[in-house]
XYZ file of N, CA and C in Angstrom:
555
model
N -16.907 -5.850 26.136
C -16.237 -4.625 25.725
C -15.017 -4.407 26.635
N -13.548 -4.003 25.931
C -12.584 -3.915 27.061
C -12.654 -1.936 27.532
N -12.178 -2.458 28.531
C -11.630 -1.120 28.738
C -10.593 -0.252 28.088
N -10.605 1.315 28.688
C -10.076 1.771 27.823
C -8.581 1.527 27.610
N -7.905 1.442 28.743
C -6.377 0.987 29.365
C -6.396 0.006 28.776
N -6.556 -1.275 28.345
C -6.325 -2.303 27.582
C -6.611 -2.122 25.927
N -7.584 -1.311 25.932
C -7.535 -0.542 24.080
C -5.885 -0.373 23.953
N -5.876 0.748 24.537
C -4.695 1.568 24.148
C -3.589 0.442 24.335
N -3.339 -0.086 24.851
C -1.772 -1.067 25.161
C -2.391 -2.345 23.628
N -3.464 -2.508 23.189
C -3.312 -3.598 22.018
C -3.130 -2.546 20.695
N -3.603 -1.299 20.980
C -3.650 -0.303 20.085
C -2.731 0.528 19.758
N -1.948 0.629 20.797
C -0.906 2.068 20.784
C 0.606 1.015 21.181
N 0.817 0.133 21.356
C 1.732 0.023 21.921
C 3.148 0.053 21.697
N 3.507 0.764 19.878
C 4.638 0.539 19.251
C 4.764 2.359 20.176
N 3.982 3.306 20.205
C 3.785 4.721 20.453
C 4.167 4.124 22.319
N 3.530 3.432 23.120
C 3.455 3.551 24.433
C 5.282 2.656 24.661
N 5.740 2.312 23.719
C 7.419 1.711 23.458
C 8.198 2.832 23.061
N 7.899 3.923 22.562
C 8.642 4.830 22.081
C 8.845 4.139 20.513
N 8.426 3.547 19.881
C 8.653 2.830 18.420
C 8.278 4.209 17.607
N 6.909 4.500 17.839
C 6.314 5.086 16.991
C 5.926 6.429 17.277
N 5.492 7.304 16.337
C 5.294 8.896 17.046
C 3.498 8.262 17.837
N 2.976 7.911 16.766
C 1.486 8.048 17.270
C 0.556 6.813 16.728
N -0.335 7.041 17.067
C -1.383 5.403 17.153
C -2.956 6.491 16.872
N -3.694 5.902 16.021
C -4.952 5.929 16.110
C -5.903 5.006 16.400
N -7.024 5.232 17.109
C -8.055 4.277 16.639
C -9.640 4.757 17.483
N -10.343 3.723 17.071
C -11.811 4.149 17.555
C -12.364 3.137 18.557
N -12.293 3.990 19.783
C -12.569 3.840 20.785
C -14.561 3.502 20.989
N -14.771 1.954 21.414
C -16.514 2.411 21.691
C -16.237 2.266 23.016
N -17.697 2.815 23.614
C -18.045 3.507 24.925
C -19.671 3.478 25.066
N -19.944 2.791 26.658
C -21.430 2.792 26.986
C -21.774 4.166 27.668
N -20.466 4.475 28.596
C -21.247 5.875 29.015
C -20.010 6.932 29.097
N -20.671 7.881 28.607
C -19.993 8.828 28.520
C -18.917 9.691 29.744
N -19.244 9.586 30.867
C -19.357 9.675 32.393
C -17.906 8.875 32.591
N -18.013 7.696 32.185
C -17.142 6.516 32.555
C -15.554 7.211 31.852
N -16.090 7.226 30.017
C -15.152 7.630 29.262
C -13.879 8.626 29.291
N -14.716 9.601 30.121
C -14.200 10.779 30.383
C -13.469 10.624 31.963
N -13.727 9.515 32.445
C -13.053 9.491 34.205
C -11.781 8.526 33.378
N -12.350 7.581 32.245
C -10.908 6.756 31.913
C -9.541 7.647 30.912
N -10.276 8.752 30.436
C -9.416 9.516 30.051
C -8.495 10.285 31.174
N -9.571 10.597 31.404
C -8.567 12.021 32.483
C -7.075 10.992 33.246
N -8.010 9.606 33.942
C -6.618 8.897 34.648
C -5.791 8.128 33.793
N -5.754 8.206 32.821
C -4.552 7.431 31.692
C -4.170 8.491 31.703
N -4.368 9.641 30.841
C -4.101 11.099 30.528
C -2.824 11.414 31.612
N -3.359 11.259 32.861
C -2.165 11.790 33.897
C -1.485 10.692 33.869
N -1.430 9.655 33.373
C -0.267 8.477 33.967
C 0.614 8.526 32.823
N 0.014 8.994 31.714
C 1.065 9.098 30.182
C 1.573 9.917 30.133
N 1.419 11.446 30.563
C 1.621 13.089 30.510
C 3.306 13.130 30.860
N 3.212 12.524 32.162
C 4.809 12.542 32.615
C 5.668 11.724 31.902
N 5.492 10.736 31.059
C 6.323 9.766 30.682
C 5.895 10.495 29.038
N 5.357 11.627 28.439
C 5.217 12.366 27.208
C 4.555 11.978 26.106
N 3.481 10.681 26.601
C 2.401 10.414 25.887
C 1.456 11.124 26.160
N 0.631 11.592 24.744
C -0.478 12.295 25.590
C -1.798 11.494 24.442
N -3.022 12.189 24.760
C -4.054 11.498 24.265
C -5.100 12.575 23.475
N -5.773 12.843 22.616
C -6.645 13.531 22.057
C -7.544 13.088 21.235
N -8.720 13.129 21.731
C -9.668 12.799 20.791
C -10.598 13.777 19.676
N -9.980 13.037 18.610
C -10.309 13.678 17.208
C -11.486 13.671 17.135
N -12.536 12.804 17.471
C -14.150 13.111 16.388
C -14.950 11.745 18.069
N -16.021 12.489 17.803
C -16.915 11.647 18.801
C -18.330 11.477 18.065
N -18.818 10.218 17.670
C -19.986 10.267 16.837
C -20.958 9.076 17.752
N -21.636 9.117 17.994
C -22.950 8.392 18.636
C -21.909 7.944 19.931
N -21.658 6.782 20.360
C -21.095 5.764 21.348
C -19.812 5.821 21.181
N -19.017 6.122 20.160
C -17.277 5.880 19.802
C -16.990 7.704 19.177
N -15.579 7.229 20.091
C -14.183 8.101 20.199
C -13.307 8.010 19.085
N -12.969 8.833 18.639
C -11.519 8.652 17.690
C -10.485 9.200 18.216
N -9.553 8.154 19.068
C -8.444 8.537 20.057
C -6.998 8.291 19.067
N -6.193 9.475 19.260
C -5.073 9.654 18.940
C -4.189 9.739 19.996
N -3.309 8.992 20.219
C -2.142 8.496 21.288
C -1.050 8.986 20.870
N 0.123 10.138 21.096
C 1.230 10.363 20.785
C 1.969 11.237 21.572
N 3.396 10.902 20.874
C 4.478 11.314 21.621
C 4.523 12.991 21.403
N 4.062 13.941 22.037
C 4.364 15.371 21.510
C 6.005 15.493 21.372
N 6.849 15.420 22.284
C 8.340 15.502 21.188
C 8.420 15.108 19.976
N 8.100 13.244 19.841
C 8.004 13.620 18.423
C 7.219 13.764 17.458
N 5.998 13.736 17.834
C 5.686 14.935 16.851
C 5.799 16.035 16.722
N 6.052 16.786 17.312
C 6.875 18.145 17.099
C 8.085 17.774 16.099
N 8.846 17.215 16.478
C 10.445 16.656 15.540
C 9.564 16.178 13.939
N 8.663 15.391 13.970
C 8.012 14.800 12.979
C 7.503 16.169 12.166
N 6.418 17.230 12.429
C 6.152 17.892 11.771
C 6.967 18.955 11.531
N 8.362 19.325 12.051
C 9.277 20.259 11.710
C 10.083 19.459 10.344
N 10.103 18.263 10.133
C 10.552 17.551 8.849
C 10.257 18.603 7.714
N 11.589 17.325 6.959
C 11.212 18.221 5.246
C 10.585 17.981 4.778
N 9.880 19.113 4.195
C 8.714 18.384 2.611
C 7.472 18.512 3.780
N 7.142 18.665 5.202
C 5.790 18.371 6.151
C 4.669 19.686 5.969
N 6.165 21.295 6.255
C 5.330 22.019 6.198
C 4.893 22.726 4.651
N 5.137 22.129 3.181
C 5.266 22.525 2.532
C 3.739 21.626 2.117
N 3.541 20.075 2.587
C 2.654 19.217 2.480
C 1.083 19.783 2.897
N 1.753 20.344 4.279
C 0.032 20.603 5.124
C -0.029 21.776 4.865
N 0.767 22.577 4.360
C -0.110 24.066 3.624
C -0.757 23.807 2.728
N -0.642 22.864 1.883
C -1.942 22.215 0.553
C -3.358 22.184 1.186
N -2.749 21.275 2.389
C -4.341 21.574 3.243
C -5.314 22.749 3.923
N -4.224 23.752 4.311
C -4.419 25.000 4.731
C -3.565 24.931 6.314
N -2.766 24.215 6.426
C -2.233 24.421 7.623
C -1.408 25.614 7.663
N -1.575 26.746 8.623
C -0.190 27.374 8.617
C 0.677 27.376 8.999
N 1.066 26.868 10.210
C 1.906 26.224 10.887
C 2.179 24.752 11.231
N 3.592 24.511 11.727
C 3.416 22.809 12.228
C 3.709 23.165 14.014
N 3.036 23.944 14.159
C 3.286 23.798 15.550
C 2.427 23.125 16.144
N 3.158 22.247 17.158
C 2.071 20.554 17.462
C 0.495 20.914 18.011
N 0.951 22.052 18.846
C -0.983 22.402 19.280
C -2.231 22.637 18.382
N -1.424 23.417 17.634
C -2.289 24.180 16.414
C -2.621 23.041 15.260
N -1.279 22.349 14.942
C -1.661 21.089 13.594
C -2.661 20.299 14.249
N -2.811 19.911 15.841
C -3.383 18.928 16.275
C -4.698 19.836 15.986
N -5.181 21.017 16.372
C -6.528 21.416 16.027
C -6.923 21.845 14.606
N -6.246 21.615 14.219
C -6.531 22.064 12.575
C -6.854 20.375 11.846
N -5.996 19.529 12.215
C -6.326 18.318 11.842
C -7.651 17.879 12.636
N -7.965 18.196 13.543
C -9.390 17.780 14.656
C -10.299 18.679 13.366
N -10.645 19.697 13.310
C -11.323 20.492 11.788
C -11.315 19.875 10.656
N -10.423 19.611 10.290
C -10.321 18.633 9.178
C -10.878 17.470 9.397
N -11.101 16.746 10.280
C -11.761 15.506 10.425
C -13.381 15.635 10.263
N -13.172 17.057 10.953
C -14.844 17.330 11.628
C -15.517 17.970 10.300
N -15.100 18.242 9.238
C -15.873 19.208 8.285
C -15.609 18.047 6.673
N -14.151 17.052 6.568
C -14.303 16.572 5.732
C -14.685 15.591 5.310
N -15.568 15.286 3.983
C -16.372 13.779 3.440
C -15.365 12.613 3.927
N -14.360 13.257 3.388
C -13.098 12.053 3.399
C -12.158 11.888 4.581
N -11.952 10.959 4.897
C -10.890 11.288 6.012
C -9.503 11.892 5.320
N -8.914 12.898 5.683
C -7.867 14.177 5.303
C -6.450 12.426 5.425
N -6.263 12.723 4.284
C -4.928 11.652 4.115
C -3.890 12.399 4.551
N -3.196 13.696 5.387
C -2.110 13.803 5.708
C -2.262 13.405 6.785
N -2.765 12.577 7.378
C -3.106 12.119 9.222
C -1.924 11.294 9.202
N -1.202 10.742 7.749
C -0.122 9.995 7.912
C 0.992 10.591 8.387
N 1.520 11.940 8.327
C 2.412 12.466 8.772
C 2.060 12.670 10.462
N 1.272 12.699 10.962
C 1.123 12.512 12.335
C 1.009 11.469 13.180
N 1.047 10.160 12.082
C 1.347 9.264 12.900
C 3.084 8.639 12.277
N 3.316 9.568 12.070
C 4.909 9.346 11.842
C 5.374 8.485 10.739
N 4.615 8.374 9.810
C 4.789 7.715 8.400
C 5.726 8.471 7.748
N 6.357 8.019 6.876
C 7.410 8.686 6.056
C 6.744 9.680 5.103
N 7.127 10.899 4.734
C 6.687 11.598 4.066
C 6.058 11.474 2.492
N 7.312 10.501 1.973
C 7.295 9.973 0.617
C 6.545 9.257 0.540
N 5.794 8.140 1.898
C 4.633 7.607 1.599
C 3.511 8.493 1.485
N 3.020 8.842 2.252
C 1.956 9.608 2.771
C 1.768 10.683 1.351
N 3.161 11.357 0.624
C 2.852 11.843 -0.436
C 2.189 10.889 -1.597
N 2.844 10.135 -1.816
C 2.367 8.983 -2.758
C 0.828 8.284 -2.703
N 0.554 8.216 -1.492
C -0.229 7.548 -1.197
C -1.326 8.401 -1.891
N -1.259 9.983 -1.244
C -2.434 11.110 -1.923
C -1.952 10.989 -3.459
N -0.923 11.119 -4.029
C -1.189 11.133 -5.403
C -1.584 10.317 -6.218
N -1.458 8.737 -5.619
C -2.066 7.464 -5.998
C -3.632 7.015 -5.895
N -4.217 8.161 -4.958
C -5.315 8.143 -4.157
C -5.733 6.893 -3.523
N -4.380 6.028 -3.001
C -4.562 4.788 -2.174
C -3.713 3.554 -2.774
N -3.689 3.860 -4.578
C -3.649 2.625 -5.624
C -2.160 2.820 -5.688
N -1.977 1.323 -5.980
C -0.502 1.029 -6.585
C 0.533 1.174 -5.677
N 0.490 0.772 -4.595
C 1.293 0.818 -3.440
C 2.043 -0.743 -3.708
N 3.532 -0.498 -3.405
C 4.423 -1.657 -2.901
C 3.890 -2.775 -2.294
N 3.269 -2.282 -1.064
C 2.489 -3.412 -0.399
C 1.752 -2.649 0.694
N 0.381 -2.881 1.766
C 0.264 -2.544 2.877
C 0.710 -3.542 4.138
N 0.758 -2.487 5.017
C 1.082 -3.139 6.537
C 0.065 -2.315 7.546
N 0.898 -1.582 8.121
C 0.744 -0.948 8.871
C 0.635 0.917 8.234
N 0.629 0.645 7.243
C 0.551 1.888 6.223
C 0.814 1.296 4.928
N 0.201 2.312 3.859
C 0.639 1.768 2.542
C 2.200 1.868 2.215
N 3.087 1.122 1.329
C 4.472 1.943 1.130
C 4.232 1.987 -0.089
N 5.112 2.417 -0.646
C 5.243 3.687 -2.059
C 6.772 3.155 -2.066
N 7.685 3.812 -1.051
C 9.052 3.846 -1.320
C 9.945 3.211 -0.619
N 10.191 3.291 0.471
C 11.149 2.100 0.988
C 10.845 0.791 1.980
N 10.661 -0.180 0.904
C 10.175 -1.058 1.471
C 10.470 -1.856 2.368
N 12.053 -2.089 1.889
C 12.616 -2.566 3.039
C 12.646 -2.318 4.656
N 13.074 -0.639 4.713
C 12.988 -0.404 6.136
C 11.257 -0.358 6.789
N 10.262 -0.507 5.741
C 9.203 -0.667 6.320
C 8.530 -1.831 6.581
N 9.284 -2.870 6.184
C 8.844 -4.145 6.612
C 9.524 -4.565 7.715
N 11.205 -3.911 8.039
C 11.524 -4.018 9.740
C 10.702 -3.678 10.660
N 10.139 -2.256 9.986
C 9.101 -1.622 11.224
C 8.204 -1.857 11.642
N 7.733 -2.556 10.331
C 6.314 -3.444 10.380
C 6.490 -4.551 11.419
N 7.576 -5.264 11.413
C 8.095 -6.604 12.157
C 8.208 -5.687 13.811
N 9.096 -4.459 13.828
C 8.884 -3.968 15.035
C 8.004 -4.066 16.295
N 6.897 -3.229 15.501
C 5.499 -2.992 16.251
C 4.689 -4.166 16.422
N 4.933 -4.963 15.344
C 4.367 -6.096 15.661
C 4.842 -7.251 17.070
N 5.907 -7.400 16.881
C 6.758 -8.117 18.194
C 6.638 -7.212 19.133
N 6.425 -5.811 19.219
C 5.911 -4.761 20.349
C 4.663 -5.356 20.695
N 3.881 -5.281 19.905
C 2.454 -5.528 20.560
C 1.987 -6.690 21.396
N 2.795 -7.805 20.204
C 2.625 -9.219 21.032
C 3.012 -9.445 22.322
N 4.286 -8.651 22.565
C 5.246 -8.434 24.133
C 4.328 -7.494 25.047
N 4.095 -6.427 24.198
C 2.797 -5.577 25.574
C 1.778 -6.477 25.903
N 1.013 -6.862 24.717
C -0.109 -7.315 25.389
C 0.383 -8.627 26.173
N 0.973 -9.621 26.115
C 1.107 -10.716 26.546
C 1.753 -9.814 28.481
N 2.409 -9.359 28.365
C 2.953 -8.448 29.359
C 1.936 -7.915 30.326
N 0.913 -7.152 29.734
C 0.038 -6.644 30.080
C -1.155 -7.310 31.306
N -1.258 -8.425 30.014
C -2.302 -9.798 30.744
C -1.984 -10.664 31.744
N -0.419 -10.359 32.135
C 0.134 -11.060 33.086
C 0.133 -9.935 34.609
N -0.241 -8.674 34.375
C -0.417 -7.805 35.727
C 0.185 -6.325 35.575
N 0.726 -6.384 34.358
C 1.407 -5.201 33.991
C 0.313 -4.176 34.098
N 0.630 -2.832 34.229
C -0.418 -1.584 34.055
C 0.306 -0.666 32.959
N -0.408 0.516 32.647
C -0.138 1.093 31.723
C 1.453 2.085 31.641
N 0.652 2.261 33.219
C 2.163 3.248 33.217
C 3.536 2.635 33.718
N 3.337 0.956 33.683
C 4.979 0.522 33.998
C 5.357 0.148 32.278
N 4.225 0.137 31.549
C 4.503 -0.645 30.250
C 5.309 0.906 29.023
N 4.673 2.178 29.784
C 5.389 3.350 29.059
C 6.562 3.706 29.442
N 7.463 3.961 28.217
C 8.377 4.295 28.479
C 8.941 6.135 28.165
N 9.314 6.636 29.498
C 9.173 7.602 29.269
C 10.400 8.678 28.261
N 9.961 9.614 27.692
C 10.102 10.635 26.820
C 11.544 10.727 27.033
């Protein structure tokens, strides 16, 4: 099992480049004790450089860690078409504290996982709309998200994060740590 500091740099690393607003994924864990000492010291080594970390849902042994840039997501959910999107859901605001706990509710109460999680990880709007009205089907192609609409610039981005990741992690495994590999805000 890796640690958590090496999750996040194979996991987050287009977000820990400044590429991307945000990164999800599911974190497992033997003890809880441990989890919470590897949070708190990433937590402070990302905070200053404006990554921060929140975990959405905790079910038996695994975390559902969300990695992002609060500038932009803030910039991300002040977009057009965002707050008109997550009032469907019941959001009332896009203010980043509040969407982040209203989306943590939404995780925690719905069957389904809540499909606007795409606008928080900085997906284009027009996907993330499409995607709910398609209910998944008939997408352009997937990558790193489904696309719907512009494919082109999403297969650069796709190519992006990808040559990001390969460069962190290879970077990483050579002595790098987390907080020389972030770049700050």
């Amino acid at each position: 099992m890796e640690n958590l500091e090496s999750q996040i740099i194979k996991q987050c690393a287009p977000t820990l480049a400044g590429l991307k607003t945000a990164n999800l994924f599911n974190y497992s864990y033997k003890d809880a004790k441990v989890l919470s000492w590897e949070l708190k010291e990433i937590r402070h080594k990302l905070q200053d450089k404006g990554v921060y970390i929140e975990c959405l849902k905790q079910s038996g042994k695994t975390v559902l860690l969300y990695v992002y840039r609060k500038n932009n997501l803030s910039k991300d959910l002040r977009g057009e078409g965002i707050l008109s999107l997550l009032k469907e859901y019941g959001y009332e605001s896009v203010e980043t504290e509040y969407a982040i706990s209203k989306l943590k509710k939404r995780i925690a109460e719905e069957k389904c996982f809540p499909h606007e999680i795409g606008v928080f990880l900085g997906y284009p709007i027009g996907d993330v709309r499409e995607f709910i009205r398609n209910k998944g089907q008939n997408c352009l192609f997937c990558g790193v998200w489904k696309v719907y609409c512009d494919a082109g610039e999403s297969l650069k981005k796709f190519e992006r994060y990808k040559k990001c990741t390969q460069v962190y992690s290879k970077v990483f495994a050579n002595g790098r740590n987390i907080s020389q590999l972030t770049v700050s805000a």
